[in-house]
Amino acid sequence: MSEIKAIAVGMNSCGIAAGAKETYEAIKRELEERGLSVKLKIVGCVGMCYREPLVDIITEDEIITYGHVDPKKVPKIIEEHVIKGKPIEEWVVKRDWWEDGERRTWDVDGYFAKQKKIVLENSGYIDPENIDEYIQAGGYEALKKALQMKPEEIIDVIIKSGLRGRGGAGFPTGLKWKFTREAKGDEKYVICNADEGDPGAFMDRNVLEGDPHRVIEGMIIGAYAIGATKGFIYVRAEYPLAIKRLKIALQQARERGFLGENILGSGFSFDIEIKEGAGAFVCGEETALIASIEGKRGMPRPRPPYPAQKGLWGKPTNINNVETWANVPWIIKHGWEAYASLGTEKSKGTKVFALSGKIKHGGNVEVPMGITLREILYEIGGGTKTGKRIKAVQLGGPSGGCIPEYLFDTPVDYESVTATGAIMGSGGMVVMDEDTCMVDVAKFFLDFTVKESCGKCTFCRLGTKRMWEVLDKITNGQGTMDDLKELEELATKVKAGSLCGLGQTAPNPILTTLRYFMDEYIAHVKDKRCPAKVCKPLIKYVIIPDKCTGCTACAISCPVKAISGEKLKPHVIDQEACIKCGTCYTVCRFDAIEIVDAYEGD
């Protein structure tokens, strides 16, 4: 076996939350106690969030990755693999090796088999706080190449590549750059929109924490092409690790001459500033984001004029999201033909998605455009972690829609996804199984948009609230068939009358669930029944006497003492006192507690 060059621990937020810091410290102590001089470093997330903490043993020939590494596993890994050179095969979850100059990957779950890494090619492989590792991986080569080109040539390359905005709208990136370059103004700006606020979305965070220089390099190239001298990264303050690593990366880039005055002797000067957002979802909209940077309340304004003509402080401004900027260095380095060869006719390249919810393999994936939802959710995502059938996937966050299982052969491209009633969005995929109530899901996303609406326009301010009230009425068993008509009418009007994308897309969860899951709405309205047994007013918990052993586990766990009975004898639940928290159902080891329709037995 080749000599071990380094040990790496995945230290993005997902890894840290899973215990990676403790694992890192355990490895550090073990190496010190054994007197081993093996380099220990941090890397970002490779995408296998469900296997964290991840530990890599790196040699000249390969990278062997262990999953779920807690401090207890560390001594054995050091003893068997690092000292004796014998990998512990039952703990190995991934192997990387180099073939024909390219990195190849095998993993135990088949997670990477259908992935194509462009945006995420460095994430999980380099130290995000070390610019030298980014440079060794080919970083800033694209910038050097771009500075030898004319700005118009760069824009032409981006147009020919077919890159479309990955923030959700899918507008051609090269055209956006062209409009900003051609706009008249004595000063121009570029902005990176990292205000990732969708529930279940963590693509941008992963990139910023795992490969911040890639985004910075893309912004510098874009600024040079557009003629901008100042850039901003608008990132939510709830991403402290991303902000920390961005600050480190920006300082390193300045020290190496990639940012600041006369970049690499080209005569081009440009710098980037971080603006921390306060977590307002509406600031993901371009004009609201601009207002926030200017120190104003984050509220959208009518368009036109578009930011390309009149943006930040009234100057021409180009805004792209994290993933869009991160694609740029690869396109410049490898050529527009290589990028355009991936994907479909109208949707080129790859797309990063965050898999969350009831998916077995939760994490970040990057796949070629045109792959089907079924391939992503079953072949990469592994189906549900519950083992039950996937009922639907929410694509595009609160602005997206719920796509049913029978449409999972839909190709993932902008036009095909939009045809389902959902949107691509920034890339969040929330997976739901048979135990999910689709009416409750629509209510959840409406609750989010009601709270996040800036209140500027009437349709969004009042319309989203009224839609939520109707959904609340239905989930409480008080809905009527007229309410379903009102829901659809309200959704159509809010979609047409709202000022910005938040209000225009807020009805999507309602419209898609009405379209694909009308039977669940009717069950709630006509039968006063929740088929998934989720909506509390429509269910009750009962103890089956023949199955109850009287172990008292449920009575002890009940937070409101609603369960009574003698030890070793069947217990009963006081329905008046029961708050339907489900604790008893969870702790019962004998399947003696069932969730039934509220009216059952009346």
PDB file of N, CA and C in Angstrom, residues 473-532:
ATOM      1  N   LYS A 473     -58.636  25.665   8.009  1.00  0.00           N
ATOM      2  CA  LYS A 473     -60.031  25.264   8.208  1.00  0.00           C
ATOM      3  C   LYS A 473     -60.242  23.819   7.731  1.00  0.00           C
ATOM      4  N   ILE A 474     -59.646  23.483   6.591  1.00  0.00           N
ATOM      5  CA  ILE A 474     -59.799  22.134   6.032  1.00  0.00           C
ATOM      6  C   ILE A 474     -59.107  21.100   6.916  1.00  0.00           C
ATOM      7  N   THR A 475     -57.884  21.401   7.383  1.00  0.00           N
ATOM      8  CA  THR A 475     -57.153  20.431   8.209  1.00  0.00           C
ATOM      9  C   THR A 475     -57.756  20.299   9.604  1.00  0.00           C
ATOM     10  N   ASN A 476     -58.628  21.227   9.974  1.00  0.00           N
ATOM     11  CA  ASN A 476     -59.329  21.125  11.249  1.00  0.00           C
ATOM     12  C   ASN A 476     -60.682  20.427  11.119  1.00  0.00           C
ATOM     13  N   GLY A 477     -60.977  19.960   9.897  1.00  0.00           N
ATOM     14  CA  GLY A 477     -62.216  19.224   9.681  1.00  0.00           C
ATOM     15  C   GLY A 477     -63.433  20.105   9.511  1.00  0.00           C
ATOM     16  N   GLN A 478     -63.225  21.392   9.185  1.00  0.00           N
ATOM     17  CA  GLN A 478     -64.332  22.329   9.060  1.00  0.00           C
ATOM     18  C   GLN A 478     -64.516  22.825   7.627  1.00  0.00           C
ATOM     19  N   GLY A 479     -63.766  22.222   6.692  1.00  0.00           N
ATOM     20  CA  GLY A 479     -63.818  22.692   5.316  1.00  0.00           C
ATOM     21  C   GLY A 479     -65.060  22.242   4.566  1.00  0.00           C
ATOM     22  N   THR A 480     -65.345  22.967   3.496  1.00  0.00           N
ATOM     23  CA  THR A 480     -66.472  22.629   2.616  1.00  0.00           C
ATOM     24  C   THR A 480     -65.973  22.553   1.176  1.00  0.00           C
ATOM     25  N   MET A 481     -66.788  22.038   0.291  1.00  0.00           N
ATOM     26  CA  MET A 481     -66.416  21.977  -1.122  1.00  0.00           C
ATOM     27  C   MET A 481     -66.257  23.380  -1.702  1.00  0.00           C
ATOM     28  N   ASP A 482     -66.995  24.328  -1.174  1.00  0.00           N
ATOM     29  CA  ASP A 482     -66.852  25.713  -1.626  1.00  0.00           C
ATOM     30  C   ASP A 482     -65.464  26.250  -1.284  1.00  0.00           C
ATOM     31  N   ASP A 483     -64.893  25.760  -0.181  1.00  0.00           N
ATOM     32  CA  ASP A 483     -63.544  26.193   0.196  1.00  0.00           C
ATOM     33  C   ASP A 483     -62.515  25.767  -0.844  1.00  0.00           C
ATOM     34  N   LEU A 484     -62.716  24.606  -1.438  1.00  0.00           N
ATOM     35  CA  LEU A 484     -61.788  24.140  -2.465  1.00  0.00           C
ATOM     36  C   LEU A 484     -61.856  25.034  -3.695  1.00  0.00           C
ATOM     37  N   LYS A 485     -63.049  25.468  -4.058  1.00  0.00           N
ATOM     38  CA  LYS A 485     -63.197  26.404  -5.176  1.00  0.00           C
ATOM     39  C   LYS A 485     -62.537  27.741  -4.846  1.00  0.00           C
ATOM     40  N   GLU A 486     -62.739  28.188  -3.602  1.00  0.00           N
ATOM     41  CA  GLU A 486     -62.146  29.464  -3.191  1.00  0.00           C
ATOM     42  C   GLU A 486     -60.619  29.382  -3.201  1.00  0.00           C
ATOM     43  N   LEU A 487     -60.092  28.244  -2.756  1.00  0.00           N
ATOM     44  CA  LEU A 487     -58.632  28.057  -2.750  1.00  0.00           C
ATOM     45  C   LEU A 487     -58.055  28.224  -4.147  1.00  0.00           C
ATOM     46  N   GLU A 488     -58.658  27.549  -5.104  1.00  0.00           N
ATOM     47  CA  GLU A 488     -58.155  27.605  -6.481  1.00  0.00           C
ATOM     48  C   GLU A 488     -58.291  29.008  -7.052  1.00  0.00           C
ATOM     49  N   GLU A 489     -59.392  29.671  -6.758  1.00  0.00           N
ATOM     50  CA  GLU A 489     -59.601  31.034  -7.252  1.00  0.00           C
ATOM     51  C   GLU A 489     -58.590  31.997  -6.639  1.00  0.00           C
ATOM     52  N   LEU A 490     -58.383  31.880  -5.330  1.00  0.00           N
ATOM     53  CA  LEU A 490     -57.402  32.726  -4.647  1.00  0.00           C
ATOM     54  C   LEU A 490     -55.999  32.493  -5.200  1.00  0.00           C
ATOM     55  N   ALA A 491     -55.651  31.219  -5.373  1.00  0.00           N
ATOM     56  CA  ALA A 491     -54.311  30.884  -5.857  1.00  0.00           C
ATOM     57  C   ALA A 491     -54.052  31.499  -7.224  1.00  0.00           C
ATOM     58  N   THR A 492     -55.045  31.424  -8.099  1.00  0.00           N
ATOM     59  CA  THR A 492     -54.893  31.974  -9.444  1.00  0.00           C
ATOM     60  C   THR A 492     -54.703  33.487  -9.408  1.00  0.00           C
ATOM     61  N   LYS A 493     -55.450  34.159  -8.539  1.00  0.00           N
ATOM     62  CA  LYS A 493     -55.363  35.625  -8.455  1.00  0.00           C
ATOM     63  C   LYS A 493     -54.065  36.087  -7.794  1.00  0.00           C
ATOM     64  N   VAL A 494     -53.647  35.392  -6.754  1.00  0.00           N
ATOM     65  CA  VAL A 494     -52.385  35.755  -6.086  1.00  0.00           C
ATOM     66  C   VAL A 494     -51.217  35.564  -7.050  1.00  0.00           C
ATOM     67  N   LYS A 495     -51.262  34.501  -7.814  1.00  0.00           N
ATOM     68  CA  LYS A 495     -50.203  34.217  -8.784  1.00  0.00           C
ATOM     69  C   LYS A 495     -50.117  35.317  -9.842  1.00  0.00           C
ATOM     70  N   ALA A 496     -51.266  35.789 -10.282  1.00  0.00           N
ATOM     71  CA  ALA A 496     -51.306  36.796 -11.354  1.00  0.00           C
ATOM     72  C   ALA A 496     -51.076  38.212 -10.845  1.00  0.00           C
ATOM     73  N   GLY A 497     -51.462  38.494  -9.604  1.00  0.00           N
ATOM     74  CA  GLY A 497     -51.446  39.871  -9.142  1.00  0.00           C
ATOM     75  C   GLY A 497     -50.298  40.292  -8.253  1.00  0.00           C
ATOM     76  N   SER A 498     -49.452  39.351  -7.835  1.00  0.00           N
ATOM     77  CA  SER A 498     -48.356  39.705  -6.923  1.00  0.00           C
ATOM     78  C   SER A 498     -47.214  40.401  -7.656  1.00  0.00           C
ATOM     79  N   LEU A 499     -46.503  41.230  -6.933  1.00  0.00           N
ATOM     80  CA  LEU A 499     -45.442  42.053  -7.513  1.00  0.00           C
ATOM     81  C   LEU A 499     -44.194  41.246  -7.840  1.00  0.00           C
ATOM     82  N   CYS A 500     -43.770  40.378  -6.916  1.00  0.00           N
ATOM     83  CA  CYS A 500     -42.502  39.680  -7.127  1.00  0.00           C
ATOM     84  C   CYS A 500     -42.687  38.173  -7.103  1.00  0.00           C
ATOM     85  N   GLY A 501     -41.574  37.474  -7.276  1.00  0.00           N
ATOM     86  CA  GLY A 501     -41.598  36.025  -7.365  1.00  0.00           C
ATOM     87  C   GLY A 501     -42.127  35.325  -6.135  1.00  0.00           C
ATOM     88  N   LEU A 502     -41.990  35.932  -4.960  1.00  0.00           N
ATOM     89  CA  LEU A 502     -42.477  35.279  -3.751  1.00  0.00           C
ATOM     90  C   LEU A 502     -43.984  35.069  -3.837  1.00  0.00           C
ATOM     91  N   GLY A 503     -44.716  36.137  -4.122  1.00  0.00           N
ATOM     92  CA  GLY A 503     -46.165  36.032  -4.226  1.00  0.00           C
ATOM     93  C   GLY A 503     -46.620  35.291  -5.468  1.00  0.00           C
ATOM     94  N   GLN A 504     -45.899  35.487  -6.567  1.00  0.00           N
ATOM     95  CA  GLN A 504     -46.284  34.859  -7.835  1.00  0.00           C
ATOM     96  C   GLN A 504     -46.183  33.335  -7.778  1.00  0.00           C
ATOM     97  N   THR A 505     -45.272  32.829  -6.943  1.00  0.00           N
ATOM     98  CA  THR A 505     -45.085  31.375  -6.867  1.00  0.00           C
ATOM     99  C   THR A 505     -45.633  30.767  -5.582  1.00  0.00           C
ATOM    100  N   ALA A 506     -46.047  31.591  -4.638  1.00  0.00           N
ATOM    101  CA  ALA A 506     -46.564  31.079  -3.359  1.00  0.00           C
ATOM    102  C   ALA A 506     -47.735  30.106  -3.529  1.00  0.00           C
ATOM    103  N   PRO A 507     -48.608  30.291  -4.522  1.00  0.00           N
ATOM    104  CA  PRO A 507     -49.734  29.353  -4.681  1.00  0.00           C
ATOM    105  C   PRO A 507     -49.349  27.988  -5.244  1.00  0.00           C
ATOM    106  N   ASN A 508     -48.120  27.818  -5.731  1.00  0.00           N
ATOM    107  CA  ASN A 508     -47.749  26.564  -6.393  1.00  0.00           C
ATOM    108  C   ASN A 508     -47.993  25.317  -5.542  1.00  0.00           C
ATOM    109  N   PRO A 509     -47.637  25.320  -4.245  1.00  0.00           N
ATOM    110  CA  PRO A 509     -47.925  24.122  -3.442  1.00  0.00           C
ATOM    111  C   PRO A 509     -49.416  23.795  -3.389  1.00  0.00           C
ATOM    112  N   ILE A 510     -50.265  24.823  -3.362  1.00  0.00           N
ATOM    113  CA  ILE A 510     -51.710  24.589  -3.354  1.00  0.00           C
ATOM    114  C   ILE A 510     -52.183  24.065  -4.702  1.00  0.00           C
ATOM    115  N   LEU A 511     -51.772  24.730  -5.767  1.00  0.00           N
ATOM    116  CA  LEU A 511     -52.238  24.350  -7.106  1.00  0.00           C
ATOM    117  C   LEU A 511     -51.805  22.934  -7.476  1.00  0.00           C
ATOM    118  N   THR A 512     -50.582  22.559  -7.119  1.00  0.00           N
ATOM    119  CA  THR A 512     -50.123  21.209  -7.465  1.00  0.00           C
ATOM    120  C   THR A 512     -50.773  20.141  -6.588  1.00  0.00           C
ATOM    121  N   THR A 513     -50.984  20.422  -5.317  1.00  0.00           N
ATOM    122  CA  THR A 513     -51.649  19.411  -4.475  1.00  0.00           C
ATOM    123  C   THR A 513     -53.127  19.276  -4.848  1.00  0.00           C
ATOM    124  N   LEU A 514     -53.765  20.381  -5.224  1.00  0.00           N
ATOM    125  CA  LEU A 514     -55.146  20.289  -5.722  1.00  0.00           C
ATOM    126  C   LEU A 514     -55.198  19.493  -7.023  1.00  0.00           C
ATOM    127  N   ARG A 515     -54.194  19.668  -7.832  1.00  0.00           N
ATOM    128  CA  ARG A 515     -54.146  19.020  -9.146  1.00  0.00           C
ATOM    129  C   ARG A 515     -53.891  17.517  -9.036  1.00  0.00           C
ATOM    130  N   TYR A 516     -52.968  17.140  -8.148  1.00  0.00           N
ATOM    131  CA  TYR A 516     -52.549  15.743  -8.091  1.00  0.00           C
ATOM    132  C   TYR A 516     -53.109  14.959  -6.894  1.00  0.00           C
ATOM    133  N   PHE A 517     -53.574  15.660  -5.881  1.00  0.00           N
ATOM    134  CA  PHE A 517     -54.012  14.970  -4.662  1.00  0.00           C
ATOM    135  C   PHE A 517     -55.390  15.461  -4.207  1.00  0.00           C
ATOM    136  N   MET A 518     -56.273  15.711  -5.172  1.00  0.00           N
ATOM    137  CA  MET A 518     -57.614  16.185  -4.854  1.00  0.00           C
ATOM    138  C   MET A 518     -58.365  15.202  -3.956  1.00  0.00           C
ATOM    139  N   ASP A 519     -58.069  13.898  -4.099  1.00  0.00           N
ATOM    140  CA  ASP A 519     -58.754  12.908  -3.271  1.00  0.00           C
ATOM    141  C   ASP A 519     -58.502  13.135  -1.786  1.00  0.00           C
ATOM    142  N   GLU A 520     -57.299  13.634  -1.443  1.00  0.00           N
ATOM    143  CA  GLU A 520     -57.002  13.906  -0.036  1.00  0.00           C
ATOM    144  C   GLU A 520     -57.772  15.125   0.471  1.00  0.00           C
ATOM    145  N   TYR A 521     -57.901  16.125  -0.374  1.00  0.00           N
ATOM    146  CA  TYR A 521     -58.702  17.293   0.000  1.00  0.00           C
ATOM    147  C   TYR A 521     -60.152  16.883   0.237  1.00  0.00           C
ATOM    148  N   ILE A 522     -60.692  16.068  -0.672  1.00  0.00           N
ATOM    149  CA  ILE A 522     -62.086  15.641  -0.543  1.00  0.00           C
ATOM    150  C   ILE A 522     -62.292  14.801   0.713  1.00  0.00           C
ATOM    151  N   ALA A 523     -61.298  13.954   1.032  1.00  0.00           N
ATOM    152  CA  ALA A 523     -61.405  13.147   2.251  1.00  0.00           C
ATOM    153  C   ALA A 523     -61.474  14.041   3.485  1.00  0.00           C
ATOM    154  N   HIS A 524     -60.678  15.108   3.501  1.00  0.00           N
ATOM    155  CA  HIS A 524     -60.693  16.043   4.622  1.00  0.00           C
ATOM    156  C   HIS A 524     -62.028  16.785   4.709  1.00  0.00           C
ATOM    157  N   VAL A 525     -62.549  17.169   3.540  1.00  0.00           N
ATOM    158  CA  VAL A 525     -63.757  17.996   3.505  1.00  0.00           C
ATOM    159  C   VAL A 525     -65.031  17.165   3.687  1.00  0.00           C
ATOM    160  N   LYS A 526     -65.191  16.116   2.899  1.00  0.00           N
ATOM    161  CA  LYS A 526     -66.438  15.345   2.923  1.00  0.00           C
ATOM    162  C   LYS A 526     -66.486  14.320   4.056  1.00  0.00           C
ATOM    163  N   ASP A 527     -65.369  13.591   4.228  1.00  0.00           N
ATOM    164  CA  ASP A 527     -65.358  12.512   5.216  1.00  0.00           C
ATOM    165  C   ASP A 527     -64.817  12.937   6.571  1.00  0.00           C
ATOM    166  N   LYS A 528     -64.285  14.173   6.644  1.00  0.00           N
ATOM    167  CA  LYS A 528     -63.658  14.660   7.873  1.00  0.00           C
ATOM    168  C   LYS A 528     -62.585  13.661   8.335  1.00  0.00           C
ATOM    169  N   ARG A 529     -61.760  13.271   7.368  1.00  0.00           N
ATOM    170  CA  ARG A 529     -60.767  12.234   7.613  1.00  0.00           C
ATOM    171  C   ARG A 529     -59.450  12.619   6.955  1.00  0.00           C
ATOM    172  N   CYS A 530     -58.351  12.408   7.668  1.00  0.00           N
ATOM    173  CA  CYS A 530     -57.021  12.626   7.101  1.00  0.00           C
ATOM    174  C   CYS A 530     -56.453  11.255   6.726  1.00  0.00           C
ATOM    175  N   PRO A 531     -56.357  10.922   5.429  1.00  0.00           N
ATOM    176  CA  PRO A 531     -55.889   9.598   5.010  1.00  0.00           C
ATOM    177  C   PRO A 531     -54.511   9.243   5.555  1.00  0.00           C
ATOM    178  N   ALA A 532     -53.643  10.230   5.701  1.00  0.00           N
ATOM    179  CA  ALA A 532     -52.293   9.971   6.209  1.00  0.00           C
ATOM    180  C   ALA A 532     -52.242   9.966   7.735  1.00  0.00           C
TER     181      ALA A 532
END
